[in-house]
Short mmCIF file of C-alpha atoms in Angstrom, two decimals:
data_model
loop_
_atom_site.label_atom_id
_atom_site.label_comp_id
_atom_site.label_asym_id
_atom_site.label_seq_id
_atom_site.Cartn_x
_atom_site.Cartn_y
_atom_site.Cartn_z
CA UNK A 1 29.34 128.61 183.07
CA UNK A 2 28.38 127.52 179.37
CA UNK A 3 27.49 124.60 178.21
CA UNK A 4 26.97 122.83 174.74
CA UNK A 5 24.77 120.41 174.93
CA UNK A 6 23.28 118.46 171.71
CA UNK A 7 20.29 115.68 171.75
CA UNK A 8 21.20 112.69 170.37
CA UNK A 9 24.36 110.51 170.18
CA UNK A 10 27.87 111.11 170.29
CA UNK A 11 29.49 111.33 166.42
CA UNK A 12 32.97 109.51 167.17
CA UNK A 13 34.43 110.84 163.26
CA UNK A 14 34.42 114.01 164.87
CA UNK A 15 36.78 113.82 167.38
CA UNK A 16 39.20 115.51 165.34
CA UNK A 17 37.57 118.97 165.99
CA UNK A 18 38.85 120.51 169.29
CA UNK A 19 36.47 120.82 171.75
CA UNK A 20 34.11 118.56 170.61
CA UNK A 21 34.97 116.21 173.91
CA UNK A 22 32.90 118.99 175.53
CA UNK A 23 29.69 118.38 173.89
CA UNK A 24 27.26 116.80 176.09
CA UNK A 25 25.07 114.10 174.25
CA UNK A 26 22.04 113.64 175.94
CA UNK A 27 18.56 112.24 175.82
CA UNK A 28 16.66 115.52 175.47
CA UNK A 29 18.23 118.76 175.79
CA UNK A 30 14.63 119.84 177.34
CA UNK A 31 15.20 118.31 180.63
CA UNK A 32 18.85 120.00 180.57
CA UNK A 33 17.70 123.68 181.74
CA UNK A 34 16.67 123.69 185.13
CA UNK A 35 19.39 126.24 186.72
CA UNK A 36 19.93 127.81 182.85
CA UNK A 37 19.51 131.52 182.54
CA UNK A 38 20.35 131.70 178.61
CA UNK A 39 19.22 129.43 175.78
CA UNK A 40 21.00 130.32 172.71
CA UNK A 41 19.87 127.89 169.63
CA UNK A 42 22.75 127.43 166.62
CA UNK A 43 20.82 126.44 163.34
CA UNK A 44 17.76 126.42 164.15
CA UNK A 45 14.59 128.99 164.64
CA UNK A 46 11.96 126.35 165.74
CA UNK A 47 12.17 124.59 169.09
CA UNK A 48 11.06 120.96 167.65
CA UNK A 49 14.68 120.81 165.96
CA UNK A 50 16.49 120.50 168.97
CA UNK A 51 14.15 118.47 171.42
CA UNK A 52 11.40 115.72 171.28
CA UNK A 53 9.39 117.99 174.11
CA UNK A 54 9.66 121.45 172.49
CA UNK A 55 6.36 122.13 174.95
CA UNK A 56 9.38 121.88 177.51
CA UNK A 57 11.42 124.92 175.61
CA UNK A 58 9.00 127.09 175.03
CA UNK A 59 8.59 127.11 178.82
CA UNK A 60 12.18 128.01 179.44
CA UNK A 61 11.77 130.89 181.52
CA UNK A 62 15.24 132.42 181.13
CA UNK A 63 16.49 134.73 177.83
CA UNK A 64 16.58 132.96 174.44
CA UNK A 65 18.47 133.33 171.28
CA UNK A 66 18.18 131.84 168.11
CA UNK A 67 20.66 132.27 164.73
CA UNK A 68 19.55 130.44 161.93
CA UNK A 69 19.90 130.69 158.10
CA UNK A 70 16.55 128.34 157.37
CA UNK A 71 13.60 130.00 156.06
CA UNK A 72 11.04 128.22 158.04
CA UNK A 73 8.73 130.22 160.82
CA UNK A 74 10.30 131.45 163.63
CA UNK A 75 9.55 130.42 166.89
CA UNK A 76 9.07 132.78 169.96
CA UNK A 77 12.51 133.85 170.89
CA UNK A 78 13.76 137.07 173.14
CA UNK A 79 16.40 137.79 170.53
CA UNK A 80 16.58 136.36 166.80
CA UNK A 81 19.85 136.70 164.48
CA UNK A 82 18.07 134.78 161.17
CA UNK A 83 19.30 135.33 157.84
CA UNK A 84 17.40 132.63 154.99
CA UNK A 85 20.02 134.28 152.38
CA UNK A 86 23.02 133.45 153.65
CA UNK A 87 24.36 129.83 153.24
CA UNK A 88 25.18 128.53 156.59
CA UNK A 89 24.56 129.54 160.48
CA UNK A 90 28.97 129.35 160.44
CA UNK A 91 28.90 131.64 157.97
CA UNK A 92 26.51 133.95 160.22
CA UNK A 93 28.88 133.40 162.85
CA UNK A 94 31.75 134.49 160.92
CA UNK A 95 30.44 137.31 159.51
CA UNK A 96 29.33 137.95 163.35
CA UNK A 97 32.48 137.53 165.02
CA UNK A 98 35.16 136.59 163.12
CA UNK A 99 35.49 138.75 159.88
CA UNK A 100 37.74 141.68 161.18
CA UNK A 101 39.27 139.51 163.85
CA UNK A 102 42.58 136.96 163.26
CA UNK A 103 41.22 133.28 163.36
CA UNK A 104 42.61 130.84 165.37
CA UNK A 105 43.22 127.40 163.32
CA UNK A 106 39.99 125.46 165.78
CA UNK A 107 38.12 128.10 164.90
CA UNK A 108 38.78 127.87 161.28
CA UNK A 109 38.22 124.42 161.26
CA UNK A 110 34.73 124.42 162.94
CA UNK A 111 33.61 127.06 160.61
CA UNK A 112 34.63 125.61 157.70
CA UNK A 113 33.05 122.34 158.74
CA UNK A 114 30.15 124.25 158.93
CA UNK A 115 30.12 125.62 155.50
CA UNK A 116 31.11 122.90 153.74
CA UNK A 117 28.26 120.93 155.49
CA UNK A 118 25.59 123.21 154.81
CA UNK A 119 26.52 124.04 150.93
CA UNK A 120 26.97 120.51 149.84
CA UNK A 121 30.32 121.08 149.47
CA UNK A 122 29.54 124.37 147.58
CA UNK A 123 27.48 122.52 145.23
CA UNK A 124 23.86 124.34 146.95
CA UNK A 125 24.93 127.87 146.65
CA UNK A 126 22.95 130.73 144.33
CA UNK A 127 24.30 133.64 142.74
CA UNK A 128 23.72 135.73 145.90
CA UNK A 129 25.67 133.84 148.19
CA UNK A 130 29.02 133.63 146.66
CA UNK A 131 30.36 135.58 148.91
CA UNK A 132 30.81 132.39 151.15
CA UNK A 133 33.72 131.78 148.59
CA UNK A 134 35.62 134.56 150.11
CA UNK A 135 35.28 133.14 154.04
CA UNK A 136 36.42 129.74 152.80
CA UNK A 137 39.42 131.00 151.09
CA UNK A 138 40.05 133.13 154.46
CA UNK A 139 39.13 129.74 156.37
CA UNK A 140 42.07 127.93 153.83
CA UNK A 141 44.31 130.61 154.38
CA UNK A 142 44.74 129.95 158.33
CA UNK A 143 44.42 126.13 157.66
CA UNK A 144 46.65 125.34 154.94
CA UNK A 145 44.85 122.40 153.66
CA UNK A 146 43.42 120.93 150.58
CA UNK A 147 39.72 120.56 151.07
CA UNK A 148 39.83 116.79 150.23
CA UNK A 149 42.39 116.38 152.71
CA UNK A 150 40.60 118.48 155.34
CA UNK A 151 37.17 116.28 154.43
CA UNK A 152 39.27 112.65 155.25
CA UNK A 153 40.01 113.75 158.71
CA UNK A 154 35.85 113.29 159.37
CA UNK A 155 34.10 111.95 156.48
CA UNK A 156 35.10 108.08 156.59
CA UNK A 157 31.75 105.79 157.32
CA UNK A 158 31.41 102.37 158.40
CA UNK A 159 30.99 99.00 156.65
CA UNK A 160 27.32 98.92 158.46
CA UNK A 161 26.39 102.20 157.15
CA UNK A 162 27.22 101.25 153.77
CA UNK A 163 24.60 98.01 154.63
CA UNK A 164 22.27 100.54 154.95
CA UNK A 165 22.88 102.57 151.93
CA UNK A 166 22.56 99.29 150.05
CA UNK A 167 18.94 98.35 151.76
CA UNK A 168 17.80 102.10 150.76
CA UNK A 169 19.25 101.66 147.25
CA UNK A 170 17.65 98.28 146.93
CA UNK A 171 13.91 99.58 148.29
CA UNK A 172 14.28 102.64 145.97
CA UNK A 173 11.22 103.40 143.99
CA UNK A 174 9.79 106.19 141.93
CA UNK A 175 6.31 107.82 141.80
CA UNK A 176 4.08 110.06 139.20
CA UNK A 177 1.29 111.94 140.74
CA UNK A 178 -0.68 114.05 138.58
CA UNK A 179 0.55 117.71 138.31
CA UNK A 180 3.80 117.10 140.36
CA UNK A 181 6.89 116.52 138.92
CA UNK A 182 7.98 112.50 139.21
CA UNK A 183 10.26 111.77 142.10
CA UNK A 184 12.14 108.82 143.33
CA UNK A 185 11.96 107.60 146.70
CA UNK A 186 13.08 104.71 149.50
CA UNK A 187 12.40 104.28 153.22
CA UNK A 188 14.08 101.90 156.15
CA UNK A 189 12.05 99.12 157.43
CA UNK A 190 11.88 98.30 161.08
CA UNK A 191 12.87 94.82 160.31
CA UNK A 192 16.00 96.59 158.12
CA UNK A 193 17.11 97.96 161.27
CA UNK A 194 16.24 96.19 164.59
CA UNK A 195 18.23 93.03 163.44
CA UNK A 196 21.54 94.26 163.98
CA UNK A 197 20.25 96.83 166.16
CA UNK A 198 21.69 99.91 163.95
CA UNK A 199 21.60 103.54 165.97
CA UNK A 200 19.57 106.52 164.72
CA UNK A 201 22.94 108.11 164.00
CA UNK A 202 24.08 104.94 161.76
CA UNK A 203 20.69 105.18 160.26
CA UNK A 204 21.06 108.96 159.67
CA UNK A 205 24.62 108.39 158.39
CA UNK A 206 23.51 105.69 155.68
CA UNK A 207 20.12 107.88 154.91
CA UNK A 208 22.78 111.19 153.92
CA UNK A 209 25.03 109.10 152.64
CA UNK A 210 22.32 107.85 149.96
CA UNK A 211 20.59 111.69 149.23
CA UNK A 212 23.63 113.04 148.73
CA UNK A 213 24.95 110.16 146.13
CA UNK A 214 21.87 109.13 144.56
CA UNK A 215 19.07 111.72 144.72
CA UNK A 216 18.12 113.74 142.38
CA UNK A 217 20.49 112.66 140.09
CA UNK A 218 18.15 110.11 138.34
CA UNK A 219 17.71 111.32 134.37
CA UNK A 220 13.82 112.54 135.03
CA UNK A 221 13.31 112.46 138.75
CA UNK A 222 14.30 115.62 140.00
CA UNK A 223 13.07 115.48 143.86
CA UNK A 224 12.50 112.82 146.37
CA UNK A 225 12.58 111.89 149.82
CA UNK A 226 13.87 109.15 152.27
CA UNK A 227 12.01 107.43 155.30
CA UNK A 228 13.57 106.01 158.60
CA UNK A 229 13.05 104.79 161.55
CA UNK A 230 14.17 106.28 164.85
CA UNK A 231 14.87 104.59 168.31
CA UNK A 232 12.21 106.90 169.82
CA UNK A 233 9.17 104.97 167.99
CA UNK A 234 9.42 108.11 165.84
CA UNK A 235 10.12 108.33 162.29
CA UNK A 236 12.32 110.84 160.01
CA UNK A 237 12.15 112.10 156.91
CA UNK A 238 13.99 114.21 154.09
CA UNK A 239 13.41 115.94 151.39
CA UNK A 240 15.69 116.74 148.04
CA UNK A 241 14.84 118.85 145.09
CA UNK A 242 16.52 120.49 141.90
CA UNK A 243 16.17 123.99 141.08
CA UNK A 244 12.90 124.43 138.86
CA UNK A 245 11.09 121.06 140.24
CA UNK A 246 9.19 121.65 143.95
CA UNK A 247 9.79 123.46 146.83
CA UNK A 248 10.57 120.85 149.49
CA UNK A 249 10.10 123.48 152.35
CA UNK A 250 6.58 124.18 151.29
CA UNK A 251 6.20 119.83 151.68
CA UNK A 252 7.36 119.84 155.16
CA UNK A 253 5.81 123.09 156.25
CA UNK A 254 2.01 122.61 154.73
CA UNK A 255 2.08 118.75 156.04
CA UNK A 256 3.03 119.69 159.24
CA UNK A 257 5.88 117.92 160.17
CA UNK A 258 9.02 120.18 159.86
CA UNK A 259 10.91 123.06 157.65
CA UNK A 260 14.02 123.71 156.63
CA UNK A 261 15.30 124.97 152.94
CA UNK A 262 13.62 125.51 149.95
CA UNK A 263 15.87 122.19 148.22
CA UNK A 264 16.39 120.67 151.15
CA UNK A 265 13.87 119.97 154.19
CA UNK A 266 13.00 117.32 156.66
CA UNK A 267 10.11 116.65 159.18
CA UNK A 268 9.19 113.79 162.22
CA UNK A 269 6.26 111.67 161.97
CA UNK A 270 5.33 111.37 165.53
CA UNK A 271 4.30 108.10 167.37
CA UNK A 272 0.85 107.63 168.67
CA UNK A 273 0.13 104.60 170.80
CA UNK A 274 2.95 102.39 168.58
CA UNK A 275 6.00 102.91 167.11
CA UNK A 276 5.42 104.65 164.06
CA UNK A 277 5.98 102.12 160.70
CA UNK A 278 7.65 103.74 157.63
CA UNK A 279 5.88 101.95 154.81
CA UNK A 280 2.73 103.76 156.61
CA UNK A 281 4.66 106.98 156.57
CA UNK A 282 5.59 106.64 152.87
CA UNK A 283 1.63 106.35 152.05
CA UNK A 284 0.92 109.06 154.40
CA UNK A 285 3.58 111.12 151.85
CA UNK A 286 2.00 110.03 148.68
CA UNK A 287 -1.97 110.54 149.70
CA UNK A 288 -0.97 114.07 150.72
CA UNK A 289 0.65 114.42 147.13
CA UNK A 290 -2.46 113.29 145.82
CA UNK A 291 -4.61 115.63 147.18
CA UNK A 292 -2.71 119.03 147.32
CA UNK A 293 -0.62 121.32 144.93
CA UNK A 294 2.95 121.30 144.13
CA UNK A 295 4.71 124.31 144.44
CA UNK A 296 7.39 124.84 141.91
CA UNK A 297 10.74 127.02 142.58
#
């Protein structure tokens, strides 16, 4: 018996993909493996990315597997499939099971949701992973399907989100610390949010949504990062960088809040006693700035 099982809400845009009706949503994945006897872990090496209790994982007691394409430590696993230079877990997976093999169209689709998620729509690749352009042609050849008409069938947001995306725009500001590049950056307030009592996947929606659009696009600002609030008391946040500015990895990593790629990373800021405030979080990002290196890639 498998099952998928994902913490955190239910996504309805993606009801297009088949299957996806099959994904359990739950609180905390952690207290989801009591008569489990294998954990495998897509897109992700480190046990705090999938639960709020990793303590709880790395007690699992039956066989684990990870496959991952981030660069961040790896976490103790019975079996590990991690591979920082490729683009995307999907395109581990094709390469895995699916490159001398006929693709069914759900399949195809999945994957190239995957990709296309992961690269930024290509726009995140280096030289050494262009190969991905081969799979996706493969990927079009079973589907069909312009990419732009492929990307309408799950990419339309909400009129709240775009609230959001305006409240981030309008508390967007930009910092200069000595020896770091200058950077841009904006952050949710609990009183942004609780009013109209936004979930943490509107919030993530509208936080994406902004990055994607507006970071790192600002003549002279080539990295930045973006603070919310979660409904856990927790707070999120993400890092974005251009080639040849800092390593937003090394950011997450040395502060000790999360991982992920070298451009783009993202951490928790865990709540003690009180829900954890943003604006305080922000601070906590710029004193850190202040008092350790950049490190440029």
């Amino acid at each position: 018996k498998i099952r998928m099982i994902f913490t955190g809400e239910r996504v309805n845009k993606y009801n297009y993909f088949q299957n996806y009706d099959k994904v359990e949503f739950v609180s905390d994945m952690a207290d989801e493996l009591e008569d489990c006897d294998l954990l495998t872990m897509l897109d992700g090496s480190q046990y705090e990315r999938f639960s709020r209790k990793p303590e709880l994982l790395k007690q699992f007691t039956g066989k684990t597997i990870s496959i991952d394409h981030h660069g961040s430590p790896i976490d103790d696993f019975d079996l590990t499939l991690v591979l920082p230079q490729t683009s995307s877990t999907s395109e581990i997976i094709f390469k895995s099971f699916y490159e001398d093999s006929d693709l069914p169209q759900n399949v195809a689709e999945t994957l190239l949701l995957g990709i296309l998620g992961d690269t930024g729509n290509f726009v995140f690749l280096k030289p050494h992973q262009s190969y991905v352009f081969e799979i996706a042609k493969k990927l079009q050849d079973v589907l069909k399907i312009d990419i732009q008409d492929f990307e309408a069938k799950y990419r339309l947001t909400s009129q709240r989100v775009f609230e959001l995306v305006k409240l981030l725009s309008q508390n967007t500001q930009y910092g200069k610390v000595e020896n770091w590049p200058m950077f841009m950056y904006t952050y949710l307030s609990q009183e942004n949010v609780l009013g109209e009592n936004y979930t943490d996947t509107e919030i993530s929606d509208a936080c994406h949504w902004y990055m994607s659009t507006y970071l790192r696009i600002i003549e002279g600002y080539p990295w930045g990062f973006v603070v919310s609030p979660k409904s856990d008391g927790k707070c999120g946040i993400s890092f974005r960088s251009l080639p040849g500015s800092v390593n937003t990895r090394s950011i997450s990593e040395r502060m000790g809040i999360g991982g992920g790629h070298d451009r783009a990373s993202g951490g928790t800021f865990k709540m003690i006693d009180k829900p954890t405030d943003p604006g305080d979080c922000v601070q906590k990002v710029l004193s850190w700035l202040n008092e350790n290196p950049a490190i440029l890639s």
